[in-house]
Coordinates of C-alpha atoms in Angstrom, one line a residue:
Chain A
M1 CA 0.0 0.0 0.0
R2 CA 2.8 2.4 0.9
A3 CA 4.7 1.5 -2.3
M4 CA 1.6 2.3 -4.2
T5 CA 1.1 5.7 -2.7
Q6 CA 4.8 6.5 -3.2
L7 CA 4.7 5.7 -6.8
V8 CA 1.5 7.7 -7.3
N9 CA 3.1 10.6 -5.5
Q10 CA 6.0 10.4 -8.1
L11 CA 3.6 10.1 -11.0
V12 CA 1.7 13.3 -10.2
N13 CA 4.9 15.3 -10.6
Q14 CA 5.6 14.1 -14.1
L15 CA 3.8 14.3 -17.5
G16 CA 2.6 11.0 -18.7
E17 CA 3.6 9.5 -22.1
W18 CA 0.3 10.6 -23.7
L19 CA 0.6 14.2 -22.7
K20 CA 4.1 14.8 -23.8
G21 CA 2.6 16.7 -26.8
E22 CA 5.1 15.1 -29.1
G23 CA 5.0 12.7 -32.1
P24 CA 3.6 13.0 -35.5
E25 CA 0.4 15.0 -36.0
S26 CA 0.5 16.0 -32.3
D27 CA -1.4 19.3 -33.0
I28 CA -4.5 17.1 -33.3
V29 CA -3.6 13.6 -32.3
I30 CA -3.0 13.6 -28.6
S31 CA -2.2 9.9 -28.2
S32 CA -2.3 6.5 -29.8
R33 CA -3.3 3.6 -27.7
L34 CA -3.2 -0.2 -28.5
R35 CA -4.8 -2.7 -26.2
L36 CA -4.8 -6.5 -26.2
A37 CA -7.4 -8.6 -24.3
R38 CA -6.0 -11.9 -23.1
N39 CA -7.1 -14.7 -20.7
L40 CA -5.3 -17.6 -19.1
A41 CA -6.4 -20.9 -20.5
D42 CA -6.6 -22.8 -17.3
Y43 CA -8.6 -20.4 -15.2
P44 CA -12.3 -19.4 -15.4
F45 CA -12.9 -15.9 -16.8
N46 CA -13.7 -13.2 -14.4
T47 CA -17.4 -13.5 -15.0
R48 CA -17.3 -16.8 -13.2
S49 CA -14.2 -16.8 -11.1
S50 CA -14.0 -17.2 -7.4
A51 CA -12.0 -14.9 -5.2
A52 CA -9.5 -17.7 -4.7
S53 CA -9.1 -18.3 -8.4
R54 CA -8.7 -14.5 -9.0
K55 CA -6.1 -14.3 -6.3
E56 CA -4.1 -17.1 -8.0
V57 CA -4.4 -15.4 -11.4
E58 CA -3.2 -12.1 -9.8
L59 CA -0.2 -13.7 -8.1
L60 CA 0.8 -15.6 -11.3
L61 CA 0.5 -12.6 -13.5
R62 CA 2.1 -10.3 -11.1
E63 CA 5.1 -12.6 -11.0
T64 CA 5.1 -13.0 -14.8
L65 CA 4.8 -9.2 -15.5
T66 CA 7.4 -8.0 -13.0
G67 CA 9.8 -10.8 -13.4
R68 CA 12.3 -12.0 -15.9
A69 CA 9.7 -13.4 -18.2
V70 CA 8.6 -10.0 -19.4
D71 CA 11.7 -8.0 -18.2
R72 CA 10.5 -4.5 -18.8
G73 CA 11.0 -3.1 -15.3
L74 CA 7.3 -2.9 -14.7
T75 CA 6.0 -2.0 -11.2
Y76 CA 2.9 -3.8 -10.0
L77 CA 0.3 -1.8 -8.1
S78 CA -2.4 -3.7 -6.3
L79 CA -5.6 -1.8 -6.6
G80 CA -8.1 -3.8 -4.5
H81 CA -7.3 -1.9 -1.3
A82 CA -5.6 1.2 -2.8
P83 CA -6.8 4.6 -1.6
I84 CA -9.5 6.0 -3.8
I85 CA -7.4 9.1 -4.7
D86 CA -4.6 6.9 -5.9
R87 CA -7.0 5.0 -8.2
Q88 CA -8.4 8.3 -9.4
V89 CA -4.9 9.5 -10.3
L90 CA -4.2 6.4 -12.3
L91 CA -7.5 6.8 -14.2
E92 CA -6.8 10.5 -14.9
R93 CA -3.4 9.4 -16.3
H94 CA -5.3 6.9 -18.5
L95 CA -3.2 4.0 -17.0
I96 CA -6.4 2.2 -15.9
S97 CA -9.9 2.1 -17.1
K98 CA -12.9 3.5 -15.2
E99 CA -14.1 0.0 -14.5
H100 CA -10.7 -0.9 -13.1
A101 CA -10.5 2.2 -10.9
A102 CA -14.0 1.2 -9.5
L103 CA -14.5 4.6 -8.1
G104 CA -17.5 4.9 -5.9
K105 CA -18.0 1.2 -5.4
E106 CA -15.0 0.4 -3.3
H107 CA -16.3 -2.6 -1.7
N108 CA -18.2 -4.2 -4.6
G109 CA -15.4 -4.3 -7.2
I110 CA -13.1 -7.2 -7.6
V111 CA -10.4 -6.9 -4.9
E112 CA -7.8 -9.1 -6.6
R113 CA -6.9 -6.7 -9.3
G114 CA -4.0 -4.4 -10.2
V115 CA -1.9 -2.8 -12.9
A116 CA 1.7 -3.2 -13.9
V117 CA 3.1 0.1 -15.2
S118 CA 6.4 1.1 -16.8
R119 CA 8.4 4.0 -15.6
Q120 CA 7.6 6.2 -18.7
E121 CA 4.0 5.2 -18.4
N122 CA 3.9 3.9 -22.0
L123 CA 3.0 0.4 -20.8
A124 CA 0.1 -0.4 -18.5
I125 CA -1.0 -3.9 -18.1
L126 CA -4.3 -4.4 -16.2
V127 CA -4.7 -7.6 -14.2
N128 CA -8.2 -9.0 -13.5
E129 CA -10.2 -6.4 -15.3
E130 CA -13.0 -7.9 -17.4
D131 CA -10.3 -10.2 -18.9
H132 CA -7.4 -11.6 -16.9
L133 CA -5.1 -9.4 -18.9
R134 CA -5.4 -6.1 -20.7
L135 CA -2.1 -5.1 -22.2
Q136 CA -1.9 -1.5 -23.2
C137 CA 0.7 0.5 -25.0
L138 CA 0.5 4.3 -25.2
R139 CA 2.4 6.7 -27.4
S140 CA 1.9 10.4 -27.8
G141 CA 0.9 11.6 -31.3
L142 CA 0.1 9.2 -34.1
Q143 CA 2.4 6.2 -33.6
F144 CA 0.5 2.9 -34.1
E145 CA 3.4 0.9 -35.6
E146 CA 5.8 1.8 -32.8
A147 CA 3.2 1.0 -30.1
W148 CA 2.4 -2.3 -31.8
E149 CA 6.0 -3.4 -32.0
E150 CA 6.4 -2.9 -28.3
L151 CA 3.0 -4.4 -27.3
N152 CA 3.5 -7.4 -29.5
A153 CA 6.9 -8.1 -28.0
V154 CA 5.4 -7.9 -24.5
D155 CA 2.5 -10.1 -25.5
N156 CA 4.9 -12.7 -26.9
A157 CA 6.9 -12.7 -23.7
V158 CA 3.7 -13.2 -21.7
A159 CA 2.5 -16.0 -24.0
R160 CA 5.8 -17.8 -23.6
A161 CA 5.4 -17.7 -19.9
V162 CA 1.8 -18.6 -19.3
K163 CA -0.8 -20.5 -21.3
L164 CA -3.2 -18.1 -22.9
A165 CA -6.8 -19.0 -24.0
F166 CA -6.5 -19.3 -27.8
S167 CA -8.4 -21.2 -30.4
P168 CA -7.2 -21.5 -34.1
Q169 CA -10.7 -20.6 -35.3
F170 CA -11.7 -17.8 -32.9
G171 CA -8.2 -16.5 -31.9
F172 CA -7.7 -15.2 -28.5
L173 CA -10.7 -16.0 -26.3
T174 CA -12.1 -13.1 -24.4
C175 CA -14.9 -12.6 -21.9
C176 CA -17.0 -10.5 -24.2
P177 CA -17.6 -11.7 -27.7
T178 CA -16.9 -8.2 -29.1
N179 CA -13.2 -8.6 -28.3
V180 CA -12.6 -12.1 -29.6
G181 CA -9.9 -12.8 -32.3
T182 CA -7.0 -10.4 -32.1
G183 CA -8.4 -8.9 -28.9
L184 CA -6.9 -5.7 -30.3
R185 CA -8.5 -2.3 -29.7
I186 CA -6.7 0.6 -31.5
S187 CA -7.6 4.0 -30.3
V188 CA -6.6 7.6 -30.9
M189 CA -7.4 10.6 -28.8
L190 CA -8.1 13.5 -31.1
H191 CA -8.5 17.2 -30.3
L192 CA -11.3 18.4 -32.6
P193 CA -12.3 22.0 -31.5
A194 CA -12.8 23.3 -35.0
L195 CA -15.2 20.5 -35.9
V196 CA -17.1 21.1 -32.7
I197 CA -17.4 24.8 -33.3
T198 CA -18.6 24.4 -36.8
K199 CA -20.9 21.5 -35.8
Q200 CA -19.5 19.1 -38.3
L201 CA -18.7 16.3 -35.9
D202 CA -21.9 14.4 -36.6
K203 CA -20.8 13.9 -40.2
V204 CA -17.5 12.5 -39.0
F205 CA -19.1 10.2 -36.5
E206 CA -21.6 8.9 -38.9
A207 CA -19.0 8.1 -41.5
L208 CA -17.0 6.4 -38.8
S209 CA -19.8 4.2 -37.6
R210 CA -20.5 3.2 -41.2
I211 CA -17.0 1.7 -41.4
N212 CA -17.2 0.1 -38.0
F213 CA -15.3 2.6 -35.9
T214 CA -16.7 4.0 -32.7
V215 CA -16.3 7.3 -30.9
R216 CA -15.9 7.1 -27.1
G217 CA -15.6 9.7 -24.4
F218 CA -12.5 11.1 -22.7
F219 CA -12.0 8.2 -20.3
G220 CA -13.0 5.4 -22.8
E221 CA -16.0 3.3 -23.0
G222 CA -19.2 4.7 -21.4
T223 CA -17.7 8.1 -20.6
Q224 CA -18.4 11.7 -21.7
A225 CA -16.4 13.7 -24.2
M226 CA -14.7 16.6 -22.5
G227 CA -13.1 19.7 -23.8
D228 CA -13.4 18.7 -27.5
F229 CA -11.3 15.6 -27.0
F230 CA -12.6 12.4 -28.6
Q231 CA -11.4 8.8 -28.6
I232 CA -11.9 6.9 -31.8
S233 CA -11.4 3.1 -32.0
N234 CA -12.1 0.0 -34.1
Q235 CA -15.0 -2.2 -33.4
I236 CA -14.2 -5.4 -35.3
T237 CA -11.6 -7.7 -33.7
L238 CA -12.1 -11.0 -35.7
G239 CA -11.2 -11.8 -39.3
K240 CA -8.4 -9.3 -39.8
S241 CA -4.7 -9.5 -38.8
E242 CA -3.3 -6.9 -36.4
E243 CA -1.4 -5.3 -39.2
E244 CA -4.5 -5.0 -41.3
M245 CA -6.4 -3.4 -38.5
I246 CA -3.6 -0.9 -37.9
R247 CA -3.5 -0.1 -41.7
D248 CA -7.2 0.5 -41.6
M249 CA -6.9 2.9 -38.7
R250 CA -3.9 4.5 -40.5
K251 CA -6.2 5.3 -43.4
V252 CA -9.0 6.7 -41.3
V253 CA -7.2 9.0 -38.8
P254 CA -5.4 11.2 -41.4
Q255 CA -8.7 12.0 -43.0
I256 CA -10.2 13.3 -39.8
V257 CA -7.0 15.1 -39.0
G258 CA -7.1 16.7 -42.5
F259 CA -10.7 17.7 -42.1
E260 CA -10.0 19.3 -38.7
R261 CA -7.0 21.2 -40.1
E262 CA -9.0 22.4 -43.1
V263 CA -11.8 23.7 -40.9
R264 CA -9.3 25.4 -38.6
Q265 CA -7.8 27.3 -41.5
K266 CA -11.3 28.2 -42.8
L267 CA -12.2 29.5 -39.3
L268 CA -9.1 31.5 -39.2
E269 CA -9.8 33.1 -42.6
Q270 CA -13.5 33.7 -42.1
S271 CA -13.7 34.6 -38.5
R272 CA -10.3 35.3 -37.1
E273 CA -11.5 37.9 -34.6
R274 CA -14.0 35.5 -33.1
V275 CA -11.5 32.7 -32.8
E276 CA -8.9 35.1 -31.3
D277 CA -11.5 36.4 -28.9
S278 CA -12.4 32.9 -27.7
V279 CA -8.7 32.0 -27.2
C280 CA -7.8 35.2 -25.4
R281 CA -10.9 35.3 -23.3
S282 CA -10.1 31.7 -22.2
L283 CA -6.6 32.7 -21.2
G284 CA -8.0 35.7 -19.4
I285 CA -10.4 33.5 -17.4
L286 CA -7.8 31.0 -16.6
R287 CA -5.4 33.8 -15.4
A288 CA -8.1 35.5 -13.3
A289 CA -10.6 32.9 -12.1
R290 CA -10.8 32.3 -8.3
C291 CA -13.1 29.3 -8.7
I292 CA -13.3 26.9 -11.7
T293 CA -14.7 23.4 -12.4
T294 CA -12.9 20.6 -14.2
E295 CA -15.3 20.9 -17.2
E296 CA -14.8 24.6 -17.6
T297 CA -11.0 24.1 -17.3
M298 CA -11.0 21.5 -20.0
E299 CA -13.1 23.8 -22.2
R300 CA -10.7 26.8 -21.7
L301 CA -7.6 24.7 -22.1
S302 CA -9.1 23.3 -25.4
A303 CA -9.3 26.9 -26.7
L304 CA -5.8 27.6 -25.6
R305 CA -4.5 24.5 -27.3
L306 CA -6.3 25.6 -30.5
G307 CA -4.8 29.1 -30.1
V308 CA -1.3 27.8 -29.8
H309 CA -1.6 25.6 -32.9
L310 CA -3.1 28.4 -34.9
G311 CA -0.3 30.7 -34.0
L312 CA -2.6 33.0 -32.1
L313 CA -1.0 32.4 -28.8
T314 CA 2.7 32.5 -28.5
D315 CA 3.4 33.0 -24.9
V316 CA 1.9 29.8 -23.5
P317 CA 3.9 26.7 -24.2
I318 CA 1.9 23.5 -25.0
R319 CA 3.7 21.8 -22.2
T320 CA 2.2 24.1 -19.7
I321 CA -1.3 23.5 -21.1
N322 CA -0.8 19.8 -20.9
E323 CA 0.5 20.1 -17.3
I324 CA -2.6 22.0 -16.2
F325 CA -4.7 19.6 -18.2
L326 CA -3.6 16.8 -16.0
C327 CA -2.9 18.5 -12.7
S328 CA -6.3 20.2 -12.5
Q329 CA -8.2 16.9 -12.5
P330 CA -9.7 16.1 -9.2
G331 CA -7.4 13.2 -8.2
H332 CA -4.2 15.0 -9.2
L333 CA -5.3 18.2 -7.5
Q334 CA -6.0 16.5 -4.2
K335 CA -2.7 14.6 -4.4
L336 CA -0.8 17.8 -5.1
E337 CA -2.6 19.7 -2.3
G338 CA -1.8 16.7 -0.1
R339 CA -5.3 16.4 1.4
P340 CA -8.9 15.4 0.4
L341 CA -11.0 18.3 -0.9
E342 CA -14.7 18.7 -1.4
A343 CA -15.9 19.7 -4.8
A344 CA -16.3 23.4 -3.9
E345 CA -12.8 23.5 -2.3
R346 CA -11.4 21.8 -5.4
D347 CA -12.7 24.5 -7.6
V348 CA -10.8 27.1 -5.5
A349 CA -7.6 25.1 -5.3
R350 CA -7.9 24.4 -9.1
A351 CA -8.2 28.1 -9.9
A352 CA -5.1 28.8 -7.7
L353 CA -3.1 26.0 -9.3
I354 CA -3.9 27.3 -12.8
R355 CA -2.9 30.8 -11.9
R356 CA 0.4 29.7 -10.5
R357 CA 1.2 27.5 -13.5
L358 CA 0.4 30.2 -16.0
A359 CA 2.4 32.8 -14.1
A360 CA 5.3 30.5 -13.4
R361 CA 7.0 30.6 -16.8
Chain B
M1 CA -24.2 -8.1 -44.1
K2 CA -25.9 -5.2 -46.0
C3 CA -28.8 -3.2 -44.7
E4 CA -32.0 -4.8 -45.9
N5 CA -33.6 -1.4 -46.4
C6 CA -31.1 0.5 -48.5
H7 CA -29.0 -2.5 -49.6
N8 CA -26.1 -0.2 -49.5
N9 CA -24.6 0.4 -46.1
P10 CA -23.4 -2.4 -43.7
A11 CA -26.1 -3.4 -41.3
T12 CA -25.2 -2.5 -37.8
F13 CA -28.6 -2.7 -36.1
H14 CA -30.1 -6.2 -35.7
Y15 CA -33.3 -7.0 -33.9
V16 CA -36.3 -9.3 -34.1
E17 CA -39.8 -8.1 -34.6
R18 CA -42.3 -9.8 -32.3
Q19 CA -46.0 -10.1 -32.2
N20 CA -47.4 -11.4 -28.9
E21 CA -44.1 -12.9 -28.0
E22 CA -43.8 -14.7 -31.4
I23 CA -40.9 -13.9 -33.6
V24 CA -42.1 -12.5 -36.9
K25 CA -38.9 -11.7 -38.5
D26 CA -35.2 -10.7 -38.2
V27 CA -34.4 -7.1 -39.1
H28 CA -31.0 -5.9 -40.2
L29 CA -30.5 -2.2 -40.8
C30 CA -27.7 0.3 -41.2
E31 CA -27.5 3.2 -38.7
E32 CA -29.1 5.7 -41.1
C33 CA -32.2 3.5 -42.0
A34 CA -32.5 2.6 -38.3
R35 CA -32.7 6.3 -37.5
Q36 CA -35.2 6.9 -40.3
K37 CA -37.4 4.2 -38.8
G38 CA -37.3 6.1 -35.5
I39 CA -34.9 3.8 -33.7
P40 CA -32.7 6.1 -31.6
A41 CA -29.1 4.8 -31.6
M42 CA -28.6 5.5 -27.9
Q43 CA -31.4 3.2 -27.0
F44 CA -29.1 0.3 -27.6
S45 CA -26.7 -0.5 -24.9
L46 CA -24.1 -3.1 -25.7
S47 CA -25.7 -5.7 -23.4
T48 CA -29.2 -5.4 -24.8
V49 CA -28.0 -5.5 -28.4
L50 CA -25.8 -8.5 -27.8
G51 CA -28.5 -10.1 -25.7
Q52 CA -30.9 -9.9 -28.6
L53 CA -28.3 -11.1 -31.0
I54 CA -27.6 -14.2 -28.9
D55 CA -31.3 -15.0 -28.8
P56 CA -31.3 -18.5 -30.3
Q57 CA -34.9 -18.0 -31.6
A58 CA -33.3 -15.4 -34.0
L59 CA -30.7 -17.8 -35.3
T60 CA -31.0 -20.0 -38.3
G61 CA -32.2 -23.4 -37.2
G62 CA -34.4 -21.6 -34.7
P63 CA -36.3 -23.6 -32.1
K64 CA -34.4 -26.8 -32.5
I65 CA -31.0 -25.2 -31.8
A66 CA -32.6 -23.1 -29.1
K67 CA -33.9 -26.3 -27.3
E68 CA -30.5 -28.0 -27.7
L69 CA -28.6 -25.0 -26.3
A70 CA -31.0 -24.6 -23.4
E71 CA -30.0 -28.0 -22.1
V72 CA -26.2 -27.6 -22.2
A73 CA -24.0 -26.3 -19.5
C74 CA -20.3 -25.9 -19.7
P75 CA -18.6 -28.8 -18.0
A76 CA -15.7 -26.6 -17.0
C77 CA -17.3 -23.5 -15.6
G78 CA -20.9 -24.4 -15.3
M79 CA -22.1 -21.6 -17.5
R80 CA -25.6 -22.1 -18.9
Y81 CA -26.8 -20.7 -22.2
A82 CA -29.5 -18.6 -20.5
E83 CA -26.9 -17.0 -18.3
F84 CA -24.7 -16.2 -21.3
R85 CA -27.6 -14.6 -23.0
Q86 CA -28.4 -12.5 -20.0
K87 CA -24.8 -11.4 -19.2
T88 CA -23.5 -11.5 -22.8
R89 CA -20.2 -12.5 -21.3
L90 CA -18.5 -16.0 -21.5
G91 CA -17.3 -17.9 -18.4
C92 CA -14.2 -19.7 -19.6
A93 CA -12.3 -20.8 -22.7
Q94 CA -14.3 -24.0 -23.1
D95 CA -17.5 -22.0 -23.5
Y96 CA -16.4 -21.1 -27.0
D97 CA -16.8 -24.8 -27.8
V98 CA -19.9 -25.5 -25.8
F99 CA -21.8 -22.6 -27.3
R100 CA -20.2 -22.8 -30.7
K101 CA -23.6 -23.1 -32.5
A102 CA -24.8 -19.8 -31.1
L103 CA -21.4 -18.1 -31.3
V104 CA -20.7 -18.7 -35.0
P105 CA -23.8 -16.8 -36.2
L106 CA -23.3 -14.2 -33.6
F107 CA -19.7 -13.5 -34.8
E108 CA -21.0 -13.3 -38.4
K109 CA -23.3 -10.5 -37.3
I110 CA -21.1 -8.5 -34.9
Q111 CA -17.7 -9.2 -36.3
G112 CA -18.5 -10.0 -40.0
S113 CA -16.2 -13.0 -39.8
T114 CA -15.9 -16.3 -38.0
Q115 CA -12.2 -17.0 -38.6
H116 CA -9.2 -15.5 -36.7
A117 CA -6.6 -14.0 -39.1
G118 CA -4.3 -12.5 -36.6
K119 CA -1.2 -13.6 -34.7
V120 CA -0.9 -17.0 -33.0
P121 CA 0.7 -17.1 -29.6
P122 CA 4.3 -18.3 -29.8
Q123 CA 5.4 -21.7 -28.7
T124 CA 2.4 -22.7 -26.6
G125 CA 3.3 -25.6 -24.4
T126 CA 6.5 -26.7 -26.2
H127 CA 10.1 -26.5 -25.0
L128 CA 10.0 -23.4 -22.9
A129 CA 9.6 -23.9 -19.2
R130 CA 6.4 -22.3 -18.1
Q131 CA 5.9 -19.6 -15.6
Q132 CA 2.9 -21.6 -14.5
E133 CA 5.1 -24.5 -13.7
L134 CA 7.4 -22.3 -11.6
F135 CA 4.4 -20.8 -9.9
D136 CA 3.0 -24.2 -9.0
L137 CA 6.3 -25.4 -7.7
R138 CA 6.8 -22.3 -5.6
R139 CA 3.5 -22.8 -4.0
E140 CA 4.2 -26.5 -3.4
M141 CA 7.5 -25.6 -1.8
E142 CA 5.8 -23.1 0.5
R143 CA 3.3 -25.8 1.5
L144 CA 6.1 -28.3 2.3
I145 CA 8.0 -25.7 4.3
K146 CA 4.9 -25.0 6.4
A147 CA 4.4 -28.7 6.8
E148 CA 8.1 -28.9 7.9
N149 CA 8.9 -31.3 5.2
Y150 CA 12.3 -29.7 4.4
E151 CA 13.8 -32.5 2.5
E152 CA 11.1 -32.5 -0.1
A153 CA 11.1 -28.7 -0.1
A154 CA 14.8 -28.6 -0.9
R155 CA 14.2 -31.0 -3.9
I156 CA 11.6 -28.7 -5.3
R157 CA 13.8 -25.6 -4.7
D158 CA 16.5 -27.3 -6.9
R159 CA 14.0 -28.0 -9.6
I160 CA 12.9 -24.3 -9.5
R161 CA 16.5 -23.2 -9.9
A162 CA 17.1 -25.6 -12.8
I163 CA 14.0 -24.2 -14.6
E164 CA 15.1 -20.6 -14.0
I165 CA 18.6 -21.3 -15.4
E166 CA 16.9 -23.0 -18.4
I167 CA 14.7 -19.9 -19.0
Q168 CA 17.7 -17.6 -18.8
K169 CA 19.5 -19.7 -21.4
Q170 CA 16.6 -19.6 -23.7
R171 CA 16.2 -15.9 -23.3
N172 CA 19.8 -15.4 -24.2
N173 CA 19.5 -17.6 -27.3
T174 CA 16.3 -16.1 -28.7
A175 CA 16.6 -12.4 -29.4
E176 CA 13.2 -10.9 -29.2
G177 CA 12.0 -9.9 -32.6
P178 CA 9.0 -7.8 -33.3
G179 CA 7.1 -10.6 -35.0

């Protein structure tokens, strides 16, 4: 438990992989994420597992992931009894899913669960989520191939060490039939403020659903979109190879990126003053506010981000925006303040933190 | 599968029309046609959509397969078909065999395919010593130590060491490639 809190304390003071703001197309593509769903062949899936069986799976996988078999210097964090703030921080850093964080249902969730993370936070392997294993690799910007290379190597190392549930016909066997086959979910987090402003997103979403891609919220499945950030991922996992799936995604993402860029330029040409006004007003509010919610912060930061990439804002580095983006979230905020805060207190602390960070350059 | 209304877009909405609990027909629509017919997209949660798709009544072969499936339970995990339909989650690897007759048409609908075309896990169960074996041995060793059977525990400890050395050798021999 102490090791967990220590590590989380370290994490809050660094920028995670996905917020580095680097990599190809990083003006629009925040991050690329690949995830593999895997189960052990000789244990029941978590829909029908007993606490004892889950404990065994956790111990076995913990040993596999942190030991020589995988050999990536991963640190295992046990989540079952971890403080709620620590879990919140891991969720905000996109290292664990909402389900895995089990916020608000501390005593109902599966206790025998955890996550193995790498120092740079580019690898996060969830143990005993819906499936026994969810292996994730994150990269900032558009970097599917690089992420796949790393993830595939880790997956192979795991598969050599433990027997995975696999059938030649159906591929990797997962708890939910929508993940069977490759078990691969490819996602990108996109920042699409211009498409939001011009109300063209529906067009994009409709086209995406037609070719079997889905749009998810900021924290993945079943969550809301915030601050013009959207996560797009594939739906089909059976019948195509991993490389084909990545190629398909490779074809789709640049089109959305291109569309957003085009609309951004048009906005700039047609209503420069309005865009500039929105950007500068947002900066003004963030510099002056004494009380601000997470939602408003995200909205204002989204405008700043757009301003920077349109060249309208030159004195706020993207790194500062990303830092505020992460640190102003409820878990991070409380961790940095060093004590639990009520929602109203958080709004005050958040406004103060933002003012400090914007002044500190 | 194409939308049966416009015959153009892929069908992403599947449901059965019922009259007094009797299945009248299967309906397969694309998102656009579903919306035109007044079916709001958000009305479908993953579980309800899947639950309906898993309905054996809606499958080819209908009542006969439905009856057959209603009687099977997985010998490994005990999952029954009714439970799978309700939860839309499988209980263990064997379920994929036990419920194959329902899963094949389900995959055709939701995945558009029934054959895996991706990677195959490397060297399952061949020459490499397994983590699982080590794990079991360690637990056995702990049990023996607790039972104060030190002689047997020492034998197992030696076996663990031998396997670890073997794993190290193999790691050194096989450089990790991306494939």
